[in-house]
Amino acid sequence: MQGLPLSFTGVKKAFQIKGQALPVLDGLDLNCPAGSFTALLGPSGCGKSTLLRLALGLELADAGTILAGNENPAAMRKTGAVGVAFQDAALLPWRNVEDNILLPFEVLGRQPDSPDHIGELIRLVGLEGFEKARPAELSGGMRQRVAIARSLATRPRLLLMDEPFGALDLILRRQMNLELQRIWSAARPTTLLITHGVDEAVYLADRVIVLSNRPAGILANIAIPFERPRAPALFRDPEFHKLCDEISAWLEPQAEASSR
Amino acid sequence: MKSDRSWVGTAVLIASILLLWEAAGHWRWVADGTLPAPTAILVRLFAERGEYWPHVLATLKISSLGFIIGNLVAVAAAVCFCLWPASERLMRGINIAIFAVPPIAIVPVLVIALDAEVAQVTLAALLVYFPSMTATLAGLRDIDPRIADLVSAYGGGRTKMLLLVRFRAALPAIMSGFQVAAPAAVLGAVLAEFGSGARWGLGTYLLGSLGRAEPDRLWGIGLTATAIAGIGYVLAAFVAHITTGTNRSVTLIAPPRSYDAKQDNAVSRVAMGVAAILAPFLLWQLLLVIAQLSPIIAKTPLGVIDYLFFSKFSAAAQVKILAALAQTIPITIIGMLIGLATAFALALISFAAPTIMRALLPFALVTQTMPLVALTPLAVLIFGRGITVTLVITISVTFFAAFVVLAQGFALIPRSAFDLVDSYGASTLQKLRMVAIPASRSWLFVAARLAMPKALLGVMIAEWLATGRGLGNLLNQSRGYLDYGMIWTVALVSVLVAIALYQMTNLLDRLTSR
């Protein structure tokens, strides 16, 4: 199973706020080759989530082309090749952990790959013993882990994640970063990760894209040179920190001003 | 500790109301003993329990069947409306007609068109349909948008969304609809028994006991009907509790939603509006074609127009209808306004003194579930057969429905709003003017929309049973004379009046909301 390429070409999108058009994307180009890992950073409200919703076909672009695996997003998502995790866990409150992870299979009308497939996913995110728990009985971080397990359940070829680790504490977040790297290295789905964590972006991605404020344009496109697999020790590497600082500088308000 | 004491206060208040009632009955304070003591009613009920069974069973059968069929149709309709929003706009006329129609007005028509028992079940089902449909539709529509995104992201379409998300998410709403529908089914059954000349049923029993001046018997029947409705309510609440684990407020029926038609162009909007108005008439015609009835007894829409304007009876018929309307409409509006005003005042007092509210709410809820017809003969005993009885019945049915809505509305006003004006030293009157009244405005209209059909029903029942005036009486008379044209005409006119009053309430809402 190969990753699917994802590309945005000249994409425009505006929202109507009180009758006025608010441009969020104004001719954005972004190309994620098959099997690549792209991290998106940018000020909050700059249109990162809109980009992800466009890639899923949940929103339609006003202009431009979006191709996922050489198809339009709405057609592609029916093939079951996408995995998605939103900012919010978005769990069905009446389903337990197992059944929530099973949801994508039910929507797609498919069976899990093996009888223990769901069990493996639950162990992966460290929720053994909570298989039958309802979302209301879990902490915010645990719910988010269920959502991550669910996003991986269908062995996606295109993985779209919108700040999936935002609700986790630092230790758990690191742990999930390691796991995500492991899974990604094994299956190589094309991944687009939206995040606010610079270190997380640098640790996981092949390249980090910094978006400017509305309308979002690409401020910086930074290749991450570290060899894979990346050991946890990388988080303490001076080179790593240098790169993080460089990227953080792009996120400061004056960086945007000087680039114009 | 404080809340414990206030519950004691509530209990004491409820006990005192019951004691006062007992005393009033014992010493015959009200209209020479027409308000019997609760104990006297229970004693009589127990003594005559053998007589009750066939009537109770008949009512149970009709209302259960009506409940099941009405809910099946309601849920199916809600699913259609949810999947194809245009279908809801198309059915809007039918939905409003079903909501607003005074059930008593269509009983004779149903009895003409259908077998007696089918007619009774149909009326019960009709009364079940609206509350159940609106609650289900609201539940199906109101899903977590993030979950909707998730299902779409995996390629799920409308069907998957419905099966995996909407149905389960709507369950609490569907159950709360059932709770409102259960007493409505009993009311429908009793009303239908009453207007159809059925042999068995509490409605029949009540009608048969009306001529005898035995208030304790009438109260017994009324309380039995109320108890059945109450049991239905409690059963539905219990099922809701075990299936959803949540206890929701259920006494509120959302008014039909207004439609956001801005994406349509003017032409298709007008076309849809015309279609919505024509739909009820088409349905009417269609049902008659299916039932294959003689055009003499079953009038089509055109048949009614012919009767009212072009037949040899039309002049006399017009005079009768206009006279009846002149009697019915003013008292409906007056009764409803007084009922609303009283409910508003009492809701305000209850807001200031929650103990009173908690003591009154059980009585208000009982009357919500009490089939209206059971109340009428008792009111006749107490207030006679004049215009007073119509007004009393109308005010009381309007009052309780409105009170429950308004009290809930007031409870939703955030305390901080009062604290804010309080901190600037506002007087009680200022607090009312600045916070309570503006905040409750929309609730007042919800209450008015809810109360309006009840007011019209109350007036027509009182006219039918007691006063011999207005539309209700005209309907009863025409039934006696086998004047089929008039029966259909009164049914149609009642529906039109109800819809006109409903739309006037909406218009007033819109005009005052600026």
Coordinates of N, CA, C and O in Angstrom, one line a residue, chain B residues 192-258:
Chain B
A192 N -62.6 11.1 20.5 CA -63.2 10.3 19.4 C -64.4 9.5 19.9 O -65.4 9.4 19.2
E193 N -64.2 8.9 21.1 CA -65.3 8.0 21.6 C -66.6 8.8 21.7 O -67.7 8.4 21.5
F194 N -66.4 10.0 22.2 CA -67.3 11.0 22.6 C -68.1 11.5 21.4 O -69.3 11.7 21.4
G195 N -67.3 11.7 20.3 CA -68.0 12.2 19.1 C -68.5 11.2 18.1 O -69.1 11.5 17.1
S196 N -68.1 9.9 18.4 CA -68.4 8.9 17.4 C -69.6 8.0 17.8 O -70.0 7.1 17.1
G197 N -70.1 8.2 19.0 CA -71.1 7.3 19.5 C -70.7 5.9 19.7 O -71.5 5.0 19.5
A198 N -69.4 5.7 20.1 CA -69.0 4.3 20.4 C -69.7 3.8 21.6 O -70.2 4.5 22.4
R199 N -69.7 2.5 21.7 CA -70.4 1.9 22.8 C -69.6 1.9 24.1 O -70.2 2.1 25.1
W200 N -68.3 1.6 23.9 CA -67.5 1.6 25.1 C -66.4 2.7 25.0 O -66.1 3.2 24.0
G201 N -65.8 2.9 26.2 CA -64.8 3.9 26.2 C -65.1 5.0 27.3 O -66.3 5.2 27.6
L202 N -64.1 5.6 27.9 CA -64.3 6.5 28.9 C -65.0 7.8 28.4 O -65.8 8.4 29.1
G203 N -64.8 8.1 27.1 CA -65.5 9.3 26.6 C -67.0 9.0 26.5 O -67.8 9.9 26.9
T204 N -67.4 7.8 26.1 CA -68.8 7.4 26.1 C -69.4 7.4 27.5 O -70.5 7.9 27.7
Y205 N -68.6 6.8 28.4 CA -69.1 6.7 29.8 C -69.3 8.1 30.4 O -70.3 8.4 31.0
L206 N -68.4 9.0 30.0 CA -68.5 10.4 30.5 C -69.8 11.1 29.9 O -70.5 11.7 30.6
L207 N -69.9 10.9 28.6 CA -71.1 11.5 28.0 C -72.4 10.9 28.6 O -73.3 11.7 28.8
G208 N -72.4 9.6 28.8 CA -73.6 9.0 29.4 C -73.9 9.5 30.8 O -75.0 9.5 31.3
S209 N -72.8 9.9 31.5 CA -73.0 10.3 32.9 C -73.3 11.8 33.0 O -73.5 12.3 34.1
L210 N -73.2 12.4 31.9 CA -73.3 13.9 31.9 C -74.7 14.4 32.4 O -74.8 15.3 33.2
G211 N -75.7 13.7 32.0 CA -77.0 14.1 32.3 C -77.4 13.9 33.8 O -78.2 14.6 34.3
R212 N -76.7 13.0 34.4 CA -77.0 12.7 35.9 C -76.2 13.7 36.7 O -75.0 13.9 36.5
A213 N -76.8 14.3 37.7 CA -76.1 15.3 38.5 C -75.3 14.6 39.6 O -75.6 14.6 40.7
E214 N -74.3 13.9 39.1 CA -73.4 13.1 40.1 C -72.0 13.5 39.9 O -71.2 12.9 39.2
P215 N -71.6 14.7 40.5 CA -70.3 15.2 40.3 C -69.2 14.2 40.7 O -68.2 14.1 40.0
D216 N -69.4 13.4 41.7 CA -68.3 12.5 42.1 C -68.1 11.4 41.0 O -66.9 11.0 40.8
R217 N -69.1 11.0 40.3 CA -68.9 10.0 39.3 C -68.1 10.7 38.1 O -67.2 10.1 37.6
L218 N -68.5 11.9 37.7 CA -67.8 12.6 36.7 C -66.4 12.8 37.0 O -65.5 12.6 36.2
W219 N -66.1 13.2 38.2 CA -64.7 13.4 38.7 C -64.0 12.1 38.6 O -62.8 12.0 38.2
G220 N -64.7 11.0 39.0 CA -64.0 9.7 39.0 C -63.6 9.3 37.6 O -62.4 8.9 37.3
I221 N -64.5 9.6 36.6 CA -64.1 9.2 35.2 C -63.0 10.1 34.7 O -62.0 9.7 34.1
G222 N -63.1 11.4 35.0 CA -62.1 12.4 34.6 C -60.7 12.0 35.2 O -59.7 12.0 34.5
L223 N -60.7 11.6 36.5 CA -59.5 11.2 37.1 C -58.9 9.9 36.5 O -57.7 9.8 36.4
T224 N -59.8 9.0 36.2 CA -59.4 7.8 35.6 C -58.7 8.0 34.2 O -57.6 7.5 33.9
A225 N -59.3 8.9 33.4 CA -58.7 9.2 32.1 C -57.4 9.9 32.3 O -56.4 9.6 31.6
T226 N -57.3 10.8 33.3 CA -56.1 11.5 33.6 C -55.0 10.5 34.0 O -53.9 10.6 33.6
A227 N -55.5 9.5 34.9 CA -54.5 8.5 35.4 C -53.9 7.7 34.2 O -52.7 7.5 34.1
I228 N -54.8 7.3 33.2 CA -54.3 6.6 32.1 C -53.3 7.4 31.3 O -52.2 6.9 31.0
A229 N -53.6 8.7 31.1 CA -52.7 9.6 30.4 C -51.4 9.7 31.1 O -50.3 9.7 30.6
G230 N -51.6 9.9 32.5 CA -50.4 10.0 33.3 C -49.5 8.8 33.3 O -48.3 8.9 33.2
I231 N -50.2 7.6 33.3 CA -49.4 6.4 33.3 C -48.6 6.3 32.0 O -47.4 5.9 31.9
G232 N -49.3 6.7 30.9 CA -48.6 6.7 29.6 C -47.4 7.6 29.6 O -46.3 7.2 29.1
Y233 N -47.6 8.8 30.2 CA -46.5 9.7 30.3 C -45.3 9.1 31.1 O -44.2 9.2 30.7
V234 N -45.7 8.5 32.3 CA -44.6 8.0 33.1 C -43.9 6.8 32.5 O -42.7 6.7 32.5
L235 N -44.7 6.0 31.8 CA -44.1 4.8 31.1 C -43.1 5.3 30.0 O -42.0 4.8 29.9
A236 N -43.6 6.3 29.2 CA -42.7 6.8 28.2 C -41.4 7.5 28.8 O -40.3 7.3 28.3
A237 N -41.6 8.1 30.0 CA -40.5 8.8 30.7 C -39.5 7.7 31.2 O -38.3 7.8 31.1
F238 N -40.1 6.6 31.6 CA -39.3 5.5 32.1 C -38.5 4.8 31.0 O -37.3 4.6 31.1
V239 N -39.1 4.6 29.9 CA -38.4 4.0 28.7 C -37.3 5.0 28.3 O -36.2 4.6 28.0
A240 N -37.6 6.3 28.3 CA -36.7 7.3 27.9 C -35.5 7.2 28.9 O -34.3 7.3 28.5
H241 N -35.8 7.1 30.1 CA -34.7 7.1 31.1 C -33.8 5.9 30.9 O -32.6 6.0 31.0
I242 N -34.4 4.7 30.7 CA -33.5 3.5 30.6 C -32.8 3.5 29.2 O -31.7 2.9 29.1
T243 N -33.3 4.0 28.2 CA -32.7 4.0 26.9 C -31.6 5.1 26.7 O -30.7 4.9 26.0
T244 N -31.8 6.2 27.4 CA -30.9 7.3 27.1 C -30.1 7.7 28.3 O -29.1 8.4 28.2
G245 N -30.6 7.3 29.5 CA -29.9 7.6 30.7 C -29.9 9.1 31.0 O -29.3 9.6 31.9
T246 N -30.7 9.9 30.2 CA -30.8 11.3 30.5 C -32.2 11.6 30.8 O -33.1 11.0 30.2
N247 N -32.4 12.5 31.7 CA -33.8 12.9 32.0 C -34.0 14.3 31.4 O -33.5 15.3 31.9
R248 N -34.8 14.4 30.4 CA -35.0 15.7 29.7 C -36.3 16.3 30.1 O -37.2 15.7 30.4
S249 N -36.3 17.6 29.9 CA -37.5 18.3 30.0 C -38.4 18.0 28.8 O -37.9 18.0 27.7
V250 N -39.6 17.7 29.1 CA -40.4 17.1 28.0 C -41.7 17.8 27.7 O -42.4 17.5 26.8
T251 N -42.0 18.8 28.6 CA -43.3 19.4 28.4 C -43.4 20.4 27.3 O -44.4 20.9 27.0
L252 N -42.2 20.7 26.8 CA -42.2 21.8 25.8 C -42.2 21.2 24.4 O -41.5 20.3 24.0
I253 N -43.1 21.8 23.6 CA -43.1 21.4 22.2 C -42.6 22.6 21.4 O -43.1 23.7 21.5
A254 N -41.6 22.3 20.6 CA -41.0 23.4 19.8 C -42.1 23.7 18.8 O -42.7 22.9 18.2
P255 N -42.2 25.0 18.5 CA -43.1 25.4 17.5 C -42.5 25.0 16.1 O -41.3 24.9 16.1
P256 N -43.3 24.9 15.1 CA -42.7 24.5 13.8 C -41.6 25.5 13.4 O -41.8 26.7 13.6
R257 N -40.6 25.0 12.9 CA -39.5 25.9 12.5 C -39.9 26.8 11.4 O -40.6 26.5 10.5
S258 N -39.2 28.0 11.4 CA -39.4 28.8 10.2 C -38.3 28.4 9.2 O -37.3 27.8 9.6

